[in-house]
Short mmCIF file of N, CA and C in Angstrom, two decimals:
data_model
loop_
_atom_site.label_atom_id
_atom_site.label_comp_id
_atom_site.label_asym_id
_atom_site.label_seq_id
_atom_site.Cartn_x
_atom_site.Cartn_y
_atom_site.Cartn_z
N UNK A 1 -31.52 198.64 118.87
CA UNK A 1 -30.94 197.62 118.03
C UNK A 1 -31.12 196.27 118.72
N UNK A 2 -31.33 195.42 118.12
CA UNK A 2 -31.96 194.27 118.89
C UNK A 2 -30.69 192.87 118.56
N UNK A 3 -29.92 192.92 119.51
CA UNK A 3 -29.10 191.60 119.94
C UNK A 3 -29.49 190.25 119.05
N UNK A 4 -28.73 189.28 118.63
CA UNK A 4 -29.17 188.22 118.01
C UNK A 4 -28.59 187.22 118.70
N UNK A 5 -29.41 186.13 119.21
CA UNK A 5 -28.75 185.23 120.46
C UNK A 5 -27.92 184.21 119.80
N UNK A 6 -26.54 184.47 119.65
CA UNK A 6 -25.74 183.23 119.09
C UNK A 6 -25.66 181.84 120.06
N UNK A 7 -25.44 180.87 119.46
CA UNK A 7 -24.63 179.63 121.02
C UNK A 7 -23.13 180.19 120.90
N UNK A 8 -22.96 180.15 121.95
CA UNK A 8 -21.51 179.79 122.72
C UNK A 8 -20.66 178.81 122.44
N UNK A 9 -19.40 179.41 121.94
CA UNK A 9 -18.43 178.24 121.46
C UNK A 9 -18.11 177.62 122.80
N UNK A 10 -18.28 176.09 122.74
CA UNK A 10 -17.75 175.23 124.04
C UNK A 10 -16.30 175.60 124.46
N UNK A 11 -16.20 175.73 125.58
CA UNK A 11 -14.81 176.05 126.14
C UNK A 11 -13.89 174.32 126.52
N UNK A 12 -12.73 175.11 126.34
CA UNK A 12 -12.08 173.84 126.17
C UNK A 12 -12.10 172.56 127.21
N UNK A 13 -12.77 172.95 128.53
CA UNK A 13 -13.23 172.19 129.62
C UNK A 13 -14.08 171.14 128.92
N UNK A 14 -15.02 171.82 127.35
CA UNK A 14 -15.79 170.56 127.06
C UNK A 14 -15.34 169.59 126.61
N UNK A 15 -14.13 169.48 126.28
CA UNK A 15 -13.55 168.00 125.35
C UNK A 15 -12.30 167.71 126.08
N UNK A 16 -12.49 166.33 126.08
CA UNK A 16 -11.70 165.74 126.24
C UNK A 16 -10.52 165.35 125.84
N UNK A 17 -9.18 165.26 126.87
CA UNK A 17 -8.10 164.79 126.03
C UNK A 17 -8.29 163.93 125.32
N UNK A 18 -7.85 163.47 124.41
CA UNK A 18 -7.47 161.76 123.48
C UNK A 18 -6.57 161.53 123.33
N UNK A 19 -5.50 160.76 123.56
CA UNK A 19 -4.19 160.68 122.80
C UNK A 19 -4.17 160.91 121.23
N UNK A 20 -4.68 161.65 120.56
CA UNK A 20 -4.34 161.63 119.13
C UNK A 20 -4.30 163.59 119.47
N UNK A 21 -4.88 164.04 120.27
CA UNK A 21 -4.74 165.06 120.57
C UNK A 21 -3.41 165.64 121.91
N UNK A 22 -3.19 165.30 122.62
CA UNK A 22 -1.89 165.27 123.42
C UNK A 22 -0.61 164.67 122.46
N UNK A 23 -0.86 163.90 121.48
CA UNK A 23 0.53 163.27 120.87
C UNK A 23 0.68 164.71 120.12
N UNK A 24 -0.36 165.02 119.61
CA UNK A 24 -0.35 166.35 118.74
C UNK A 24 0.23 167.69 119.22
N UNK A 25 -0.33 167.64 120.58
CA UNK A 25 0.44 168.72 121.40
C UNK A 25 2.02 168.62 121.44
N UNK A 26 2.27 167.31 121.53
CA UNK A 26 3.73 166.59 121.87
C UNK A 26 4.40 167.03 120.89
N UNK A 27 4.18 166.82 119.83
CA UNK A 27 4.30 166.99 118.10
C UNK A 27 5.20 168.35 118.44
N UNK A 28 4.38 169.21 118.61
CA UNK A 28 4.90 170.63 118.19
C UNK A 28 6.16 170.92 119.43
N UNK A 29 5.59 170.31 120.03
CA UNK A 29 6.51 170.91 121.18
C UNK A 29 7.76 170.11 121.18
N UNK A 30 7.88 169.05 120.78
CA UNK A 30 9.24 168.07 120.23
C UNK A 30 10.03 169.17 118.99
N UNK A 31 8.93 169.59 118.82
CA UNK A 31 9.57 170.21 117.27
C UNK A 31 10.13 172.25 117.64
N UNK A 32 9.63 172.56 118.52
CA UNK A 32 10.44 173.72 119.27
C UNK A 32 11.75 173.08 120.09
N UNK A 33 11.81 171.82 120.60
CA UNK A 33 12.68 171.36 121.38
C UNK A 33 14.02 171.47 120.58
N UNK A 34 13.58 170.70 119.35
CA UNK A 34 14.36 170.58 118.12
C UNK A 34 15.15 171.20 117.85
N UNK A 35 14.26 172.67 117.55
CA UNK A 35 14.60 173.85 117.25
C UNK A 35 15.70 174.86 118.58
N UNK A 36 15.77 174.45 119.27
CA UNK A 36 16.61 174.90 120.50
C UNK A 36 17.77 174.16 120.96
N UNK A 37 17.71 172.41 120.39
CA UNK A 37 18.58 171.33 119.94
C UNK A 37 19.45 171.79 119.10
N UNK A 38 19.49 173.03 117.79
CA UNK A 38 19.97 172.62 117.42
C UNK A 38 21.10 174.17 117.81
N UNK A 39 20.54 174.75 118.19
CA UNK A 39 21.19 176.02 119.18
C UNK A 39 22.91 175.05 119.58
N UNK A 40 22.16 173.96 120.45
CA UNK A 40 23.38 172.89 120.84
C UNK A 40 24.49 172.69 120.10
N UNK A 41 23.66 171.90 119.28
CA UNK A 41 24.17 171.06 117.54
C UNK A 41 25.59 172.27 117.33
N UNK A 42 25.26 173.49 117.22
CA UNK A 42 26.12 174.60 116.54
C UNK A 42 27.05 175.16 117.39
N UNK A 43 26.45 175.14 118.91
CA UNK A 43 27.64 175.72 119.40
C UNK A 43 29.06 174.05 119.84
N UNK A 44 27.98 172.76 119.53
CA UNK A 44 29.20 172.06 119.42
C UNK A 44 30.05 171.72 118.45
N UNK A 45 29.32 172.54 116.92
CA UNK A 45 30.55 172.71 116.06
C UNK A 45 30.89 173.55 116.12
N UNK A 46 30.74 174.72 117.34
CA UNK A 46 31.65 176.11 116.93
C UNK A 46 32.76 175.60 117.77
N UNK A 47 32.62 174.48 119.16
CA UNK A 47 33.54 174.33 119.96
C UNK A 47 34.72 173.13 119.16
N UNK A 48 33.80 172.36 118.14
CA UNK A 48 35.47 171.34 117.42
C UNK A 48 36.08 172.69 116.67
N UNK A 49 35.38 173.91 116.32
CA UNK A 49 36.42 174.57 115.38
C UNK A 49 36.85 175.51 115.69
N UNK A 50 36.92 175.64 117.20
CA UNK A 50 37.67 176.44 117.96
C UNK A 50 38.81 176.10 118.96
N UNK A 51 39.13 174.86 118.95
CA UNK A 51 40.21 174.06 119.61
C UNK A 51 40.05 173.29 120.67
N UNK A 52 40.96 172.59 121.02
CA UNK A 52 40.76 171.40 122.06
C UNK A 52 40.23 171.96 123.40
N UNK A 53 40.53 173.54 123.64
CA UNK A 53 40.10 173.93 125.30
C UNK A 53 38.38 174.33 125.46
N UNK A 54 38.36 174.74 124.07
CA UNK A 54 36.65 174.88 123.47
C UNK A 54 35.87 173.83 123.51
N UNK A 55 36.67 172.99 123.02
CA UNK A 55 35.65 171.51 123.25
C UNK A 55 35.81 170.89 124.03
N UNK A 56 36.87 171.18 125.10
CA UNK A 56 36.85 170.44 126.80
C UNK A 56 35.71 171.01 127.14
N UNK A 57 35.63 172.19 126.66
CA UNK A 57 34.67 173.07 127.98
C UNK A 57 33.11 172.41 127.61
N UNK A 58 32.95 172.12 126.50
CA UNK A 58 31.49 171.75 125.73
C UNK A 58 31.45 170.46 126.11
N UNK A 59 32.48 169.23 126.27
CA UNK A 59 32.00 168.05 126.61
C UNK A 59 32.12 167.82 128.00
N UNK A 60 32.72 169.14 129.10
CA UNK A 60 32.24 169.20 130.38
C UNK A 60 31.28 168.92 129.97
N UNK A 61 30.77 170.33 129.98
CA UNK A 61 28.84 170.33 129.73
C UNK A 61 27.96 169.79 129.53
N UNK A 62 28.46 168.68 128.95
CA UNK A 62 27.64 167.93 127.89
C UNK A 62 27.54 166.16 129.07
N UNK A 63 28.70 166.32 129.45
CA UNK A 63 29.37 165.03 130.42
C UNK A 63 28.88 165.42 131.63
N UNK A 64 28.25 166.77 132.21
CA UNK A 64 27.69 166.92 133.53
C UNK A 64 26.08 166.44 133.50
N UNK A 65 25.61 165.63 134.71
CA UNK A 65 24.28 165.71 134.93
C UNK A 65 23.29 166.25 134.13
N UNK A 66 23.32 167.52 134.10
CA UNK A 66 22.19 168.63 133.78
C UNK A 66 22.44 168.35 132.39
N UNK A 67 23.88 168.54 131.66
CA UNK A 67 24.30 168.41 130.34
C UNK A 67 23.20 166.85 129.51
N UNK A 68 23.48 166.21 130.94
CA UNK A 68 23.31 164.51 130.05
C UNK A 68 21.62 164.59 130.13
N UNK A 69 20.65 165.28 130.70
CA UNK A 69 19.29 165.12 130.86
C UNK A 69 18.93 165.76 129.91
N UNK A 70 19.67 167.10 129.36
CA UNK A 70 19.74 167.67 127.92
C UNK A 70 19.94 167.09 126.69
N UNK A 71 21.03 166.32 126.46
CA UNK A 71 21.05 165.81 125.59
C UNK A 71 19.72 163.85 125.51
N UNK A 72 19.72 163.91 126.94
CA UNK A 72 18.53 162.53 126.91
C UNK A 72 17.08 163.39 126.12
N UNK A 73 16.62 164.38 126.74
CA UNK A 73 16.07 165.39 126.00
C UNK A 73 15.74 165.30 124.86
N UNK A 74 16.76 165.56 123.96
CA UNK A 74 17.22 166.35 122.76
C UNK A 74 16.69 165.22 121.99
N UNK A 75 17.00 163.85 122.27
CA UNK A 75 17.28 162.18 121.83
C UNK A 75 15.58 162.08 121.73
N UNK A 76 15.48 161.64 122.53
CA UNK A 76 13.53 161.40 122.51
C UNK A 76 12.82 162.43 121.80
N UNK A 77 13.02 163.77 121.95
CA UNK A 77 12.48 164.77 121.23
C UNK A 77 12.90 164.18 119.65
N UNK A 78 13.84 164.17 119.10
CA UNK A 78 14.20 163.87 117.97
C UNK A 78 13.59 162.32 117.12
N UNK A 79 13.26 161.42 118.14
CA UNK A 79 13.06 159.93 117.99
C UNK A 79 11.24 159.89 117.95
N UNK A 80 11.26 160.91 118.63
CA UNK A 80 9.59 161.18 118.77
C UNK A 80 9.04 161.56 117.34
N UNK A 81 9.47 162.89 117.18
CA UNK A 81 9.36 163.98 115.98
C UNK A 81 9.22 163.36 114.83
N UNK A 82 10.50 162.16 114.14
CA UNK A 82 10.54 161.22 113.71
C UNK A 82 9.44 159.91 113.71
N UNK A 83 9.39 159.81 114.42
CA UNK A 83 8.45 158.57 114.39
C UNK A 83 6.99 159.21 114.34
N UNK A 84 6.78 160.30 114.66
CA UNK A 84 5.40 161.16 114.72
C UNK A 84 5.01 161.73 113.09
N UNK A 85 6.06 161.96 113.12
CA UNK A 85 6.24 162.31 111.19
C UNK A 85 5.82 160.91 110.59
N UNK A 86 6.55 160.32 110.75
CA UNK A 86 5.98 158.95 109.51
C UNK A 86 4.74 158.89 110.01
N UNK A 87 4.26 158.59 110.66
CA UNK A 87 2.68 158.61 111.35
C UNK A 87 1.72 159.66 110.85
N UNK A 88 1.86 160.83 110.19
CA UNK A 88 1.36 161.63 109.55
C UNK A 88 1.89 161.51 108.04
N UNK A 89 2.78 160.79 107.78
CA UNK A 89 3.26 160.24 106.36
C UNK A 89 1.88 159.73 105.95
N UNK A 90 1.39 158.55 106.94
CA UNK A 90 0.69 157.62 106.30
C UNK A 90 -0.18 158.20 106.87
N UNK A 91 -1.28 159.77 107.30
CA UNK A 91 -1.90 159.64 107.62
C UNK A 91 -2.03 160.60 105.98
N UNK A 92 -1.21 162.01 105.57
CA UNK A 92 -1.40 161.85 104.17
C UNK A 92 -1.65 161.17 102.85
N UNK A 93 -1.30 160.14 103.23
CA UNK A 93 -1.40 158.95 102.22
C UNK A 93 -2.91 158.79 102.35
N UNK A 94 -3.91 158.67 103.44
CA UNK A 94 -4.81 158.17 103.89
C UNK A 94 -5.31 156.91 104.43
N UNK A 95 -4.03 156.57 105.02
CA UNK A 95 -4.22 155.46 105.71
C UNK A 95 -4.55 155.78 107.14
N UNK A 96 -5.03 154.87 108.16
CA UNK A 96 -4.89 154.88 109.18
C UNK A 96 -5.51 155.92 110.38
N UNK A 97 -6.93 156.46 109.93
CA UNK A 97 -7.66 157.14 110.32
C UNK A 97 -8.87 156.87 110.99
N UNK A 98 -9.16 155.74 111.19
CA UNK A 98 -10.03 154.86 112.25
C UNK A 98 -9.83 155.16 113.71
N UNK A 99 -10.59 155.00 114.44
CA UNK A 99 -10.33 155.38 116.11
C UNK A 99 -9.32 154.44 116.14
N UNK A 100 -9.29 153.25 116.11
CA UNK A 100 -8.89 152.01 116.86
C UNK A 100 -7.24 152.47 115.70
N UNK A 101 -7.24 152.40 114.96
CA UNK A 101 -5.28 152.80 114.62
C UNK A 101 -5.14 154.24 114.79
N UNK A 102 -5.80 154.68 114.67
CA UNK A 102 -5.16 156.13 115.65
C UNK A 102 -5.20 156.09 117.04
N UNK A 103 -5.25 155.18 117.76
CA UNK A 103 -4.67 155.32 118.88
C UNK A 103 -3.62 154.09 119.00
N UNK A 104 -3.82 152.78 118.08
CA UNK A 104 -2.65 151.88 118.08
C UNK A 104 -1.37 152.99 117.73
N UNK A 105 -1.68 153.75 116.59
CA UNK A 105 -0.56 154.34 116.42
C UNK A 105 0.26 155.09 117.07
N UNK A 106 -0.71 155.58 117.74
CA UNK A 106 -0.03 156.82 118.72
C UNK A 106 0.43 155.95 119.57
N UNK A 107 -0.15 154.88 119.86
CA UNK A 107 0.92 154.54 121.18
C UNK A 107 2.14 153.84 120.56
N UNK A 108 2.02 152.93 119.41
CA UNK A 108 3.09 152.87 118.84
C UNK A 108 4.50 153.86 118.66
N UNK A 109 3.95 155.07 118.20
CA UNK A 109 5.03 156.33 118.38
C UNK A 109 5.27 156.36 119.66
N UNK A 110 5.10 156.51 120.63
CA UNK A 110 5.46 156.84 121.96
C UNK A 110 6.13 155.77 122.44
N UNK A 111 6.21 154.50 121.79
CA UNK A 111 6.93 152.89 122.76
C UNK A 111 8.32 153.05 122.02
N UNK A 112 7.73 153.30 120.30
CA UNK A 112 9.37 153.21 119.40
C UNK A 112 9.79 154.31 119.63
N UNK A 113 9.71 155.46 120.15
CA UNK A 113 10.36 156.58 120.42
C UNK A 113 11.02 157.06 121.69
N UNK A 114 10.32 156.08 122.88
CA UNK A 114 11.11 155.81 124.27
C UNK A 114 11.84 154.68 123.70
N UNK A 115 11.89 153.50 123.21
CA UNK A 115 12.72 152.34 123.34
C UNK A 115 14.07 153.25 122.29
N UNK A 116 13.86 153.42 121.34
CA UNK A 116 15.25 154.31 120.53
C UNK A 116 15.93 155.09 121.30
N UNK A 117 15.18 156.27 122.05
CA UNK A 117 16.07 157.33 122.85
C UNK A 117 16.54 156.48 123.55
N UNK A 118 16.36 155.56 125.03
CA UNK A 118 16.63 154.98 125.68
C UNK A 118 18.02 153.60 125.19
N UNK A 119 17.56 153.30 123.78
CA UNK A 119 18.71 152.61 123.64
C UNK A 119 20.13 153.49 122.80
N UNK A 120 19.49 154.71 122.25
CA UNK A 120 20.32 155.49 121.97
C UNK A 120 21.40 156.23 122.85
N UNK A 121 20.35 156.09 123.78
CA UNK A 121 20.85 157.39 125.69
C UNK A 121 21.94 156.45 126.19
N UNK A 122 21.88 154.65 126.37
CA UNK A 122 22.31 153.52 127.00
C UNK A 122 23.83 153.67 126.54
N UNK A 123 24.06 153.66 124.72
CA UNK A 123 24.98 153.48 123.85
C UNK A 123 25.77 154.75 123.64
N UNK A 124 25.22 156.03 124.04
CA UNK A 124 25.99 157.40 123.99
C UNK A 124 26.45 157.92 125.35
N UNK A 125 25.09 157.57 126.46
CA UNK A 125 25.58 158.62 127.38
C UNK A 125 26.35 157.83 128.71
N UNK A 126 26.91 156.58 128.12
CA UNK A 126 27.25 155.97 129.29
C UNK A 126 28.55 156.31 129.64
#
């Protein structure tokens, strides 16, 4: 039986990152973050509707170090996700598919999505 010589799919060593491809990675992975955010979200309404010693114990948690890098976390993941979404709003629409605004954009998402968490983090977690 005689073999038929295909090419070789390039391995991923051949391409290069781009930021329209790492924001993309970011994308999903903001959006599992989310999804484990909201694990949070529920057990801090199970702790208001379980009484005041329930929700001492949750805004320890929440008020410790480790707690507050979690919820800084949670903030940017969410501000990201958001701002990454409208950015695919208008990329459905068909706007904004040129090299040069797909990467204004992307960095746009990444400046308004650190400056929000960060002024969000300033105004909550102080």
């Amino acid at each position: 039986m005689k073999t038929k010589t295909r090419p070789l799919s390039p391995h991923l060593s051949a391409y290069k990152f781009r930021i329209t491809s790492t924001l993309s990675i970011l994308h999903r992975m903001t959006g599992v973050a989310l999804s484990a955010g909201a694990v949070l979200f529920a057990t801090w309404l199970i702790s208001v509707a379980s009484g005041a010693e329930a929700f001492a114990s949750f805004a320890g948690f929440v008020g410790s170090p480790f707690g507050k890098l979690i919820v800084a976390g949670f903030t940017f993941a969410f501000f990201y996700h958001l701002s990454n979404g409208i950015r695919h709003l208008f990329w459905d629409a068909g706007k904004g598919f040129e090299i040069e605004q797909a990467q204004a954009s992307g960095w746009a998402v990444v400046v308004v999505s650190a400056i929000a968490a960060a002024v969000t983090c300033g105004l909550v977690l102080v």
